[in-house]
PDB file of C-alpha atoms in Angstrom:
ATOM      1  CA  MET A   1      -5.496 -17.774  -8.833  1.00 59.00           C
ATOM      2  CA  SER A   2      -7.192 -16.291 -11.868  1.00 77.00           C
ATOM      3  CA  ASP A   3      -8.630 -18.656 -14.446  1.00 86.00           C
ATOM      4  CA  PHE A   4      -6.309 -17.272 -17.144  1.00 80.00           C
ATOM      5  CA  ARG A   5      -3.235 -17.660 -14.941  1.00 76.00           C
ATOM      6  CA  LYS A   6      -4.162 -21.244 -14.113  1.00 82.00           C
ATOM      7  CA  LYS A   7      -4.724 -22.132 -17.752  1.00 83.00           C
ATOM      8  CA  TYR A   8      -1.482 -20.449 -18.760  1.00 78.00           C
ATOM      9  CA  ALA A   9       0.395 -22.238 -15.972  1.00 81.00           C
ATOM     10  CA  ASP A  10      -1.044 -25.532 -17.195  1.00 80.00           C
ATOM     11  CA  ILE A  11       0.497 -24.791 -20.605  1.00 83.00           C
ATOM     12  CA  VAL A  12       3.895 -23.276 -19.748  1.00 83.00           C
ATOM     13  CA  GLY A  13       4.340 -24.421 -16.167  1.00 85.00           C
ATOM     14  CA  GLU A  14       4.039 -22.703 -12.810  1.00 85.00           C
ATOM     15  CA  LYS A  15       7.747 -21.791 -12.723  1.00 85.00           C
ATOM     16  CA  ARG A  16       7.459 -19.836 -15.982  1.00 86.00           C
ATOM     17  CA  VAL A  17       4.393 -17.966 -14.705  1.00 84.00           C
ATOM     18  CA  ASP A  18       6.248 -17.106 -11.486  1.00 83.00           C
ATOM     19  CA  TYR A  19       9.239 -15.909 -13.508  1.00 83.00           C
ATOM     20  CA  LEU A  20       7.068 -13.653 -15.665  1.00 84.00           C
ATOM     21  CA  ARG A  21       5.374 -12.276 -12.560  1.00 85.00           C
ATOM     22  CA  MET A  22       8.759 -11.594 -10.989  1.00 83.00           C
ATOM     23  CA  GLN A  23       9.933  -9.855 -14.143  1.00 86.00           C
ATOM     24  CA  GLY A  24       6.847  -7.644 -14.130  1.00 88.00           C
ATOM     25  CA  TYR A  25       7.323  -6.880 -10.451  1.00 88.00           C
ATOM     26  CA  PHE A  26      10.905  -5.715 -11.003  1.00 88.00           C
ATOM     27  CA  ALA A  27       9.937  -3.688 -14.051  1.00 92.00           C
ATOM     28  CA  ALA A  28       7.155  -1.939 -12.141  1.00 93.00           C
ATOM     29  CA  GLN A  29       9.449  -1.072  -9.225  1.00 91.00           C
ATOM     30  CA  ILE A  30      12.080   0.390 -11.533  1.00 94.00           C
ATOM     31  CA  LYS A  31       9.589   2.429 -13.528  1.00 96.00           C
ATOM     32  CA  LYS A  32       7.768   3.688 -10.422  1.00 95.00           C
ATOM     33  CA  ARG A  33      10.949   4.837  -8.698  1.00 96.00           C
ATOM     34  CA  ARG A  34      12.340   6.448 -11.851  1.00 96.00           C
ATOM     35  CA  ARG A  35       9.132   8.435 -12.242  1.00 97.00           C
ATOM     36  CA  GLU A  36       9.125   9.410  -8.547  1.00 96.00           C
ATOM     37  CA  LEU A  37      12.544  10.936  -9.133  1.00 97.00           C
ATOM     38  CA  GLY A  38      11.265  12.730 -12.231  1.00 97.00           C
ATOM     39  CA  TRP A  39      13.844  11.067 -14.452  1.00 98.00           C
ATOM     40  CA  SER A  40      13.465  10.055 -18.067  1.00 98.00           C
ATOM     41  CA  GLN A  41      14.548   6.636 -19.241  1.00 97.00           C
ATOM     42  CA  GLN A  42      17.462   8.369 -20.939  1.00 98.00           C
ATOM     43  CA  GLN A  43      18.613   9.941 -17.671  1.00 98.00           C
ATOM     44  CA  LEU A  44      18.604   6.580 -15.914  1.00 98.00           C
ATOM     45  CA  ALA A  45      20.359   4.957 -18.858  1.00 98.00           C
ATOM     46  CA  ASP A  46      23.048   7.639 -18.802  1.00 98.00           C
ATOM     47  CA  LEU A  47      23.596   7.137 -15.059  1.00 97.00           C
ATOM     48  CA  ILE A  48      24.202   3.414 -15.449  1.00 97.00           C
ATOM     49  CA  GLY A  49      26.018   3.581 -18.778  1.00 97.00           C
ATOM     50  CA  LYS A  50      23.456   1.627 -20.785  1.00 97.00           C
ATOM     51  CA  PRO A  51      21.452   2.522 -23.894  1.00 97.00           C
ATOM     52  CA  ASN A  52      18.025   4.096 -23.428  1.00 96.00           C
ATOM     53  CA  SER A  53      16.520   1.114 -25.235  1.00 97.00           C
ATOM     54  CA  THR A  54      17.754  -1.159 -22.434  1.00 96.00           C
ATOM     55  CA  ILE A  55      15.748   0.748 -19.824  1.00 97.00           C
ATOM     56  CA  GLY A  56      12.713   0.757 -22.112  1.00 96.00           C
ATOM     57  CA  ARG A  57      12.894  -3.007 -22.636  1.00 95.00           C
ATOM     58  CA  ILE A  58      13.360  -3.658 -18.913  1.00 95.00           C
ATOM     59  CA  GLU A  59      10.418  -1.436 -17.934  1.00 95.00           C
ATOM     60  CA  ALA A  60       8.232  -3.001 -20.609  1.00 93.00           C
ATOM     61  CA  GLY A  61       9.042  -6.461 -19.259  1.00 88.00           C
ATOM     62  CA  LEU A  62      10.591  -7.516 -22.546  1.00 89.00           C
ATOM     63  CA  THR A  63      13.942  -8.351 -21.000  1.00 90.00           C
ATOM     64  CA  PHE A  64      15.348  -8.973 -17.583  1.00 89.00           C
ATOM     65  CA  PRO A  65      18.566  -7.214 -16.583  1.00 90.00           C
ATOM     66  CA  GLY A  66      21.666  -9.119 -15.641  1.00 91.00           C
ATOM     67  CA  LEU A  67      22.819  -8.959 -12.047  1.00 91.00           C
ATOM     68  CA  ASP A  68      25.367  -6.202 -12.746  1.00 93.00           C
ATOM     69  CA  THR A  69      22.783  -4.026 -14.515  1.00 94.00           C
ATOM     70  CA  LEU A  70      20.192  -4.686 -11.811  1.00 92.00           C
ATOM     71  CA  TYR A  71      22.710  -3.663  -9.170  1.00 93.00           C
ATOM     72  CA  ASP A  72      23.605  -0.486 -11.096  1.00 96.00           C
ATOM     73  CA  ILE A  73      19.909   0.402 -11.427  1.00 96.00           C
ATOM     74  CA  SER A  74      19.316  -0.151  -7.715  1.00 94.00           C
ATOM     75  CA  LYS A  75      22.248   2.122  -6.840  1.00 95.00           C
ATOM     76  CA  ALA A  76      21.165   4.846  -9.269  1.00 96.00           C
ATOM     77  CA  LEU A  77      17.563   4.790  -8.036  1.00 96.00           C
ATOM     78  CA  ASN A  78      18.637   4.468  -4.393  1.00 94.00           C
ATOM     79  CA  ILE A  79      16.622   1.276  -3.973  1.00 90.00           C
ATOM     80  CA  PRO A  80      18.061  -1.318  -1.586  1.00 86.00           C
ATOM     81  CA  PHE A  81      19.304  -4.414  -3.369  1.00 78.00           C
ATOM     82  CA  VAL A  82      17.929  -7.212  -1.200  1.00 73.00           C
ATOM     83  CA  ILE A  83      17.588 -10.822  -2.185  1.00 68.00           C
ATOM     84  CA  ASP A  84      15.365 -12.482   0.376  1.00 63.00           C
ATOM     85  CA  GLY A  85      12.920 -14.489  -1.704  1.00 63.00           C
ATOM     86  CA  ARG A  86       9.882 -12.551  -0.522  1.00 60.00           C
ATOM     87  CA  ASN A  87       7.848  -9.553  -1.632  1.00 55.00           C
ATOM     88  CA  ASP A  88       4.664  -7.731  -0.651  1.00 56.00           C
ATOM     89  CA  HIS A  89       2.481  -9.933  -2.869  1.00 54.00           C
ATOM     90  CA  ASN A  90       3.852 -13.289  -1.799  1.00 53.00           C
ATOM     91  CA  PRO A  91       5.545 -13.403   1.619  1.00 47.00           C
ATOM     92  CA  HIS A  92       6.674 -16.971   0.919  1.00 46.00           C
ATOM     93  CA  GLY A  93       7.658 -16.052  -2.636  1.00 48.00           C
ATOM     94  CA  SER A  94      10.416 -17.233  -4.816  1.00 45.00           C
ATOM     95  CA  PHE A  95      11.945 -14.005  -6.098  1.00 44.00           C
ATOM     96  CA  ALA A  96      14.020 -11.080  -5.011  1.00 48.00           C
ATOM     97  CA  LYS A  97      13.043  -7.527  -4.332  1.00 48.00           C
ATOM     98  CA  ILE A  98      15.022  -4.446  -5.251  1.00 52.00           C
TER      99      ILE A  98
END
């Protein structure tokens, strides 16, 4: 664990740090897949019926999508929607993977 992460976890708690990491992980997956498809944020937003600003905020890690929006994004990007509590970084993890 990095020194910064440990200090931050001491301040806000380990659960909050894990949540922020999960949020960043989701955001990165969405952005990576959207770019692989050659889509703009606007194109993805149009496909799921949300404003462009919503996709921008999600990809920037400023907000976390609700379950319905997350499901719509996974369908549009053709990413399996799997909730198994693990990911590549933490096989015993505490968050889902799309």
